[in-house]
Short mmCIF file of C-alpha atoms in Angstrom, two decimals:
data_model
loop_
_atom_site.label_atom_id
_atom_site.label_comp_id
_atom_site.label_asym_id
_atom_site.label_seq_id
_atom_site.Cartn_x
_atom_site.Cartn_y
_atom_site.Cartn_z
CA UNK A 1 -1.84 -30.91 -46.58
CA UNK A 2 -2.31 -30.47 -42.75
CA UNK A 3 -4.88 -27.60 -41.33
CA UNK A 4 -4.48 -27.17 -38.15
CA UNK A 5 -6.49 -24.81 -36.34
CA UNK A 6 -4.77 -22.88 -33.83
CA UNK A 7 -7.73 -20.47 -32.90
CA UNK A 8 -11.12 -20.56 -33.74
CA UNK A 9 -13.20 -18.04 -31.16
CA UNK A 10 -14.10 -14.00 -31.81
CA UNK A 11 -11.62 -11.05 -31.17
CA UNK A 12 -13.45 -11.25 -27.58
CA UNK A 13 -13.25 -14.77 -26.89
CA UNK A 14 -11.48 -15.90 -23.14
CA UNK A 15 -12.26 -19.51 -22.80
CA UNK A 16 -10.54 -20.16 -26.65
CA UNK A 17 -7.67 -18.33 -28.85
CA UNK A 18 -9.08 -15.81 -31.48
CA UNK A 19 -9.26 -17.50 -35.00
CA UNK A 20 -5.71 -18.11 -37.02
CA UNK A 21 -4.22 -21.21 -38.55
CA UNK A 22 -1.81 -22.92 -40.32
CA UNK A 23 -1.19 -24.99 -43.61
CA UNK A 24 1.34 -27.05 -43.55
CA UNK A 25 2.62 -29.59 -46.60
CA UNK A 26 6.10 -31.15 -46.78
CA UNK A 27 7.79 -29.17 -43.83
CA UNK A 28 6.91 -26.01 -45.32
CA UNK A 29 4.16 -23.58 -43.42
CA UNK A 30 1.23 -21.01 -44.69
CA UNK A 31 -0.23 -19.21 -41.37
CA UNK A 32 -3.02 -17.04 -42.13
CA UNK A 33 -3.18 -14.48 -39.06
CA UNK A 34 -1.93 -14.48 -35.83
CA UNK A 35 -4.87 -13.42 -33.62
CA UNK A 36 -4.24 -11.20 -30.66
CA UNK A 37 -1.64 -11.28 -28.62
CA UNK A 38 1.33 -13.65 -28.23
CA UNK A 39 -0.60 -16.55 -27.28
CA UNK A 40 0.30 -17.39 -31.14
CA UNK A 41 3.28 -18.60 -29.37
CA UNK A 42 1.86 -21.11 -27.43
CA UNK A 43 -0.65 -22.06 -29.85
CA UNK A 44 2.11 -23.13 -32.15
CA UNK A 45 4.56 -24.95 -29.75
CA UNK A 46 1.05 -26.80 -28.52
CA UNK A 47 0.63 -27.55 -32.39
CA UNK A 48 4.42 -29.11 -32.22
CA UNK A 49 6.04 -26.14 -35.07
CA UNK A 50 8.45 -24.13 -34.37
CA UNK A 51 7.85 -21.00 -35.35
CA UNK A 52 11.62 -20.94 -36.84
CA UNK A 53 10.41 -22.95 -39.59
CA UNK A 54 7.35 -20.25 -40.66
CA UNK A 55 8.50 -18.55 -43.45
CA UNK A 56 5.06 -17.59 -45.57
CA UNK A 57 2.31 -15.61 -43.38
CA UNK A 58 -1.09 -13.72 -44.63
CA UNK A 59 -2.91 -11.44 -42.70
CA UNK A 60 -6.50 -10.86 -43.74
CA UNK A 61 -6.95 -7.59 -42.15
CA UNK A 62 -5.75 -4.96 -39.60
CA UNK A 63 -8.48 -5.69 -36.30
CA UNK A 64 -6.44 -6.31 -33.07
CA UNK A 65 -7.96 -10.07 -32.84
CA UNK A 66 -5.89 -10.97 -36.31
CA UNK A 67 -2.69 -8.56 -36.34
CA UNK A 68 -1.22 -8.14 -33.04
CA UNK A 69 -0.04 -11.56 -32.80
CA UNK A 70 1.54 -10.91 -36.23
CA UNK A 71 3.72 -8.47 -33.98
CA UNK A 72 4.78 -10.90 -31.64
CA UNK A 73 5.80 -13.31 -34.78
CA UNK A 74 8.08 -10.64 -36.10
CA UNK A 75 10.17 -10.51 -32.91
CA UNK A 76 10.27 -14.30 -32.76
CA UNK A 77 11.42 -14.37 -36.15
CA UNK A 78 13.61 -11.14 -35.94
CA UNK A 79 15.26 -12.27 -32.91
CA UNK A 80 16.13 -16.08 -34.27
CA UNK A 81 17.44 -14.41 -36.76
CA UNK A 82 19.89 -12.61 -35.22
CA UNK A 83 20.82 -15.41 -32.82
CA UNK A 84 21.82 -17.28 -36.09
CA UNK A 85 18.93 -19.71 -35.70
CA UNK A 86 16.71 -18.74 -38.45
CA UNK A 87 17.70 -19.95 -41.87
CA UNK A 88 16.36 -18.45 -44.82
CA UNK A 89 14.12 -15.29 -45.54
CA UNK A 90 10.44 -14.58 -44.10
CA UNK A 91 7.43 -13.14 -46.43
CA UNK A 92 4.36 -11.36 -44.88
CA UNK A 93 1.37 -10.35 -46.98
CA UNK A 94 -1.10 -8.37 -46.92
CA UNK A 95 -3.01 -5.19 -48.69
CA UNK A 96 -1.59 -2.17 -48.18
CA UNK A 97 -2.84 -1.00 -45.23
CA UNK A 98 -2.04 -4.45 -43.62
CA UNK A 99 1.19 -3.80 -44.29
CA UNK A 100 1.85 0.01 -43.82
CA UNK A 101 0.38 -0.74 -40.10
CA UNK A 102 2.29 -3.76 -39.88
CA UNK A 103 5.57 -2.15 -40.52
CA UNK A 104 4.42 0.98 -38.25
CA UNK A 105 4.08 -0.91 -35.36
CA UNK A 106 7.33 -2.95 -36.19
CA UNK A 107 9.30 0.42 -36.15
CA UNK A 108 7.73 1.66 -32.68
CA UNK A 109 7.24 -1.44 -30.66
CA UNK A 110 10.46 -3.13 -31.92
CA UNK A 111 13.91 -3.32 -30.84
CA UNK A 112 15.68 -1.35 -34.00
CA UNK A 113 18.19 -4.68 -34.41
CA UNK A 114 14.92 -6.39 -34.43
CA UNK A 115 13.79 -4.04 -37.26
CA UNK A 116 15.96 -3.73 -38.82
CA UNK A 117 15.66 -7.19 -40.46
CA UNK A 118 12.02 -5.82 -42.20
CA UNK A 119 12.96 -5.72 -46.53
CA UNK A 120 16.39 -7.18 -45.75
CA UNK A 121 15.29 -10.78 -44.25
CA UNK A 122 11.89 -10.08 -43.59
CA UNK A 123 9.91 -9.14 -46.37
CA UNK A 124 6.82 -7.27 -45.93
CA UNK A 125 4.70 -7.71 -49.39
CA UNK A 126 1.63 -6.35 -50.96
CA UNK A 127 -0.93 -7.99 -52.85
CA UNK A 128 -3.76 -7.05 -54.85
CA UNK A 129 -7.31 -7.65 -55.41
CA UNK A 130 -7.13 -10.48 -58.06
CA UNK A 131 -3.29 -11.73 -57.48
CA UNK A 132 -2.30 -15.04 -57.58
CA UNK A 133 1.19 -15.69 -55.95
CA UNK A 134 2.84 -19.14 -55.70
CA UNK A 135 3.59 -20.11 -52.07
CA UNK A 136 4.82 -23.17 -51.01
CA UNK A 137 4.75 -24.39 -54.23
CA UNK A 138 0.42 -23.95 -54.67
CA UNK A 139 -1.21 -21.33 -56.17
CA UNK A 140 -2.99 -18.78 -53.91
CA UNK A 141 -5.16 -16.04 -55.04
CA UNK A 142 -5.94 -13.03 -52.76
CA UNK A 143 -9.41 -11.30 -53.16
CA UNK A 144 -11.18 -8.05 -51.63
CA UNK A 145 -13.71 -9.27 -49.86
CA UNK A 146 -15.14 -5.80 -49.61
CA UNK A 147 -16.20 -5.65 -46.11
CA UNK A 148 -18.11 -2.73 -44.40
CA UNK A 149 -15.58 -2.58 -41.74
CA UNK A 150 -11.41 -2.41 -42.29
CA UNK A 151 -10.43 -3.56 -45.52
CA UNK A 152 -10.15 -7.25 -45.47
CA UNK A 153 -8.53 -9.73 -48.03
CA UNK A 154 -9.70 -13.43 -48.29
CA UNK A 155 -7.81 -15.91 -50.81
CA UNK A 156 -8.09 -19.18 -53.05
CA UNK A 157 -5.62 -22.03 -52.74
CA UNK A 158 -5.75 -24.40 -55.50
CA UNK A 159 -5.28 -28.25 -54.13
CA UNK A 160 -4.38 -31.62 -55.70
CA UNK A 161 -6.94 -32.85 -58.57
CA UNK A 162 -8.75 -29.55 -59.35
CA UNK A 163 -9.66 -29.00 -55.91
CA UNK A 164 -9.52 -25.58 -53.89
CA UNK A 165 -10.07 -23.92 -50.45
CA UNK A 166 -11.40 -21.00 -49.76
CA UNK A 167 -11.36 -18.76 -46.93
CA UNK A 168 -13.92 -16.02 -46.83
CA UNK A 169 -12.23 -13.61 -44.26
CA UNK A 170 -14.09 -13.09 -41.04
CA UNK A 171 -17.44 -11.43 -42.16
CA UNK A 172 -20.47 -12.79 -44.39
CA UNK A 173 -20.06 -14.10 -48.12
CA UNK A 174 -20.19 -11.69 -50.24
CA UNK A 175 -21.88 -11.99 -53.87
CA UNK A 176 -18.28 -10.66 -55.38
CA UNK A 177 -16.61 -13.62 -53.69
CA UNK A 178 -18.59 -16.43 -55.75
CA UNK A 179 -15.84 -17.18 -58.34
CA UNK A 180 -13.60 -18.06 -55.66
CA UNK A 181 -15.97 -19.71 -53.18
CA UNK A 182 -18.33 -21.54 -55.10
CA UNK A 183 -17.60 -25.60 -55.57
CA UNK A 184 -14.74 -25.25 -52.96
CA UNK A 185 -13.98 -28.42 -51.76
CA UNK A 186 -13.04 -26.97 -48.29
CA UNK A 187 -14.78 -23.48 -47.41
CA UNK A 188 -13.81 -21.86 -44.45
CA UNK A 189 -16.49 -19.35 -43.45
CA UNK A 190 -17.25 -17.61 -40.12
CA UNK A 191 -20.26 -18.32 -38.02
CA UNK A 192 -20.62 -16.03 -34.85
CA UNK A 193 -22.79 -18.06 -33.00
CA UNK A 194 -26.77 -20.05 -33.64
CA UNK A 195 -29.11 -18.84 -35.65
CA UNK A 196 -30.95 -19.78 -32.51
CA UNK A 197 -28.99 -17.51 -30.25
CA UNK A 198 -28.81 -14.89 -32.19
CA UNK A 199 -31.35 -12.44 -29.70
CA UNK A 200 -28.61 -13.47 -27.45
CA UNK A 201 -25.45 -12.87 -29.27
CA UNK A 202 -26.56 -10.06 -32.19
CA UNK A 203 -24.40 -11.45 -34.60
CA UNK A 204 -26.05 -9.37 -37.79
CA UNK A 205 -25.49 -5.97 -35.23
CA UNK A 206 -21.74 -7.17 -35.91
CA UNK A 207 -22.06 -7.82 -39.55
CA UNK A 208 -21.47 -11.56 -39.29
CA UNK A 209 -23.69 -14.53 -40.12
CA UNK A 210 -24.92 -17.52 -37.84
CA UNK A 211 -24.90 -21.47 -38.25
CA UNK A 212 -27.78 -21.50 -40.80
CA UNK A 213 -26.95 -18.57 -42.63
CA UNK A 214 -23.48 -20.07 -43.14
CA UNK A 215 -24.99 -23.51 -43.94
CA UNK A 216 -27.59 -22.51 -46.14
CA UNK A 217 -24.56 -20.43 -47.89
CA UNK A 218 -22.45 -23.25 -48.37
CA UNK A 219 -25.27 -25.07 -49.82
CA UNK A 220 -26.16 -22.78 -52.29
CA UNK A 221 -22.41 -22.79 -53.43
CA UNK A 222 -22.27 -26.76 -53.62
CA UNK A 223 -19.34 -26.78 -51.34
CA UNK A 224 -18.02 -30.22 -50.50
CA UNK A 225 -16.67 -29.47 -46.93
CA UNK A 226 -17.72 -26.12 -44.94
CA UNK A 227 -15.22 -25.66 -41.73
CA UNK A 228 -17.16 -22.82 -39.56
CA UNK A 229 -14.68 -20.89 -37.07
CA UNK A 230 -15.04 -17.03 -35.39
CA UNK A 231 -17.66 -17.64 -33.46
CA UNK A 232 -18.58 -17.05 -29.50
CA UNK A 233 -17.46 -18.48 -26.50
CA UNK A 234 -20.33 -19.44 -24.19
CA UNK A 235 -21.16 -22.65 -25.34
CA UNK A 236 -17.39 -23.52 -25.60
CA UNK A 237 -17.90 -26.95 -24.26
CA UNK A 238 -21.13 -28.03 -26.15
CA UNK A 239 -20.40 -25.95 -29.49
CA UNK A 240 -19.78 -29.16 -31.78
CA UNK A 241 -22.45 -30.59 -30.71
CA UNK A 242 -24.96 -27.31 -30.97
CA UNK A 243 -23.27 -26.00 -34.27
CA UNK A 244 -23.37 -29.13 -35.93
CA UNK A 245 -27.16 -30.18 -34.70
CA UNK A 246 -28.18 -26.91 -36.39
CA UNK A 247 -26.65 -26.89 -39.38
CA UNK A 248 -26.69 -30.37 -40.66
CA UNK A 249 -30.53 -29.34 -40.95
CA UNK A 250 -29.77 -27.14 -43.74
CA UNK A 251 -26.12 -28.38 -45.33
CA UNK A 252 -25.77 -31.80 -46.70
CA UNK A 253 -22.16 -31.76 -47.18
CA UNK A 254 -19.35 -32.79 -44.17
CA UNK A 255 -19.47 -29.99 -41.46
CA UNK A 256 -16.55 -29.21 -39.11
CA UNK A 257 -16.91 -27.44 -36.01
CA UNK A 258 -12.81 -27.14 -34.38
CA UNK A 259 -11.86 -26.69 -31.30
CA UNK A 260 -8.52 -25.23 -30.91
CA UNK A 261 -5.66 -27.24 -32.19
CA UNK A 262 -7.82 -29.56 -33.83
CA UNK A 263 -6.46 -30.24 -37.00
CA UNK A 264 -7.95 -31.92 -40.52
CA UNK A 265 -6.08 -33.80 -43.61
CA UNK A 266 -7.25 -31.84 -46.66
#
């Protein structure tokens, strides 16, 4: 399976795309959000797929940096549909008030034969705390991460040979998530910025964690990979370097700072 990262910055990022990405196995795709806007759009074509062959999307939570790109999706989608060059049926998930917003915004922003195609091609589903749903053909498991902001949903996918990855949403572990996260062999966990910036950046005034706090989280977990994304802007051009420098000193496992588009085998 292909991860491909097609944003990894904050919802007020300028010099990177706000975080999303994209599993991909056997032609078939898994995007999990859609960050802001419809640089999705770009993101993808940059990423060589065509967003005519996305058919499975999950959006963690309602915040403007994950779900209006999610809009501009749906019109892609709708409108490839009716020009005949969409084959098949689209599914996007989400907890309920994911979805209820999802489909408001459809129904004001949208052209009605655009949709129109929502629950007859397009198919707007919920999911529950604790649901596992087979998606291109692995098991995923969705789980309330039970943030102190909006209502946000990580999930579980289960890999070849026992293995998993886990993505914790866009906020701090939290202790309820352990069955999912712990021994993950790839954890995907946001990291706003260094633990030695964080004076400079306030990352626990925003309820998120820094490098070390992520690190030292990952450690405690025994995760084999940790993949840290969400995270600032201003040291866009040095943040490998810095993130990684940091928290190697407290995670012994591989560490993997992405730039955008930057993609991993997992």
């Amino acid at each position: 399976m292909k991860l491909t990262m097609l944003g990894t910055g904050h919802a007020f990022v300028t010099e990177c795309y706000n975080t999303c990405f994209i599993c991909s196995e056997n032609g078939k795709h898994f995007l999990v959000d859609g960050g802001g806007g419809n640089t999705i759009l770009r993101q993808l074509k940059k990423a060589g797929i065509d967003v005519r062959e996305i058919r499975e999307i999950f959006v963690t939570h309602k915040h403007v940096d994950h779900i209006m790109g999610i809009i501009w999706l749906i019109r892609r989608i709708c409108s490839s549909m009716n020009q005949g060059e969409y084959q098949g049926e689209a599914h996007i998930y989400g907890h309920e008030e994911v979805i209820a917003l999802i489909r408001q915004m459809a129904d004001a922003l949208l052209q009605k034969k655009e949709s129109c195609l929502l629950d007859e091609r397009l198919h707007l589903v919920m999911v529950q705390d604790k649901e596992t749903r087979v998606i291109n053909d692995r098991n995923i498991t969705f789980f309330d991460i039970h943030s102190t902001k909006a209502k946000q949903y990580g999930f579980t996918m289960e890999l070849d040979e026992g293995k998993k990855l886990t993505c914790c949403g866009d906020e701090p572990f939290n202790e309820c998530e352990r069955e999912y996260a712990e021994n993950s062999t790839w954890l995907l966990h946001e990291a706003f910025c260094l633990f030695s910036q964080a004076e400079l950046f306030h990352p626990y005034e925003k309820h998120h964690s820094t490098v070390k706090d992520a690190c030292e989280l990952a450690e405690r977990l025994h995760v084999e990979n940790l993949l840290l994304y969400h995270t600032e802007d201003k040291n866009l051009a040095e943040r490998k370097t810095l993130y990684k420098e940091e928290g190697r000193q407290y995670f012994s496992g591989n560490l993997y700072v992405p730039d955008d588009l930057e993609w991993f085998y997992i």
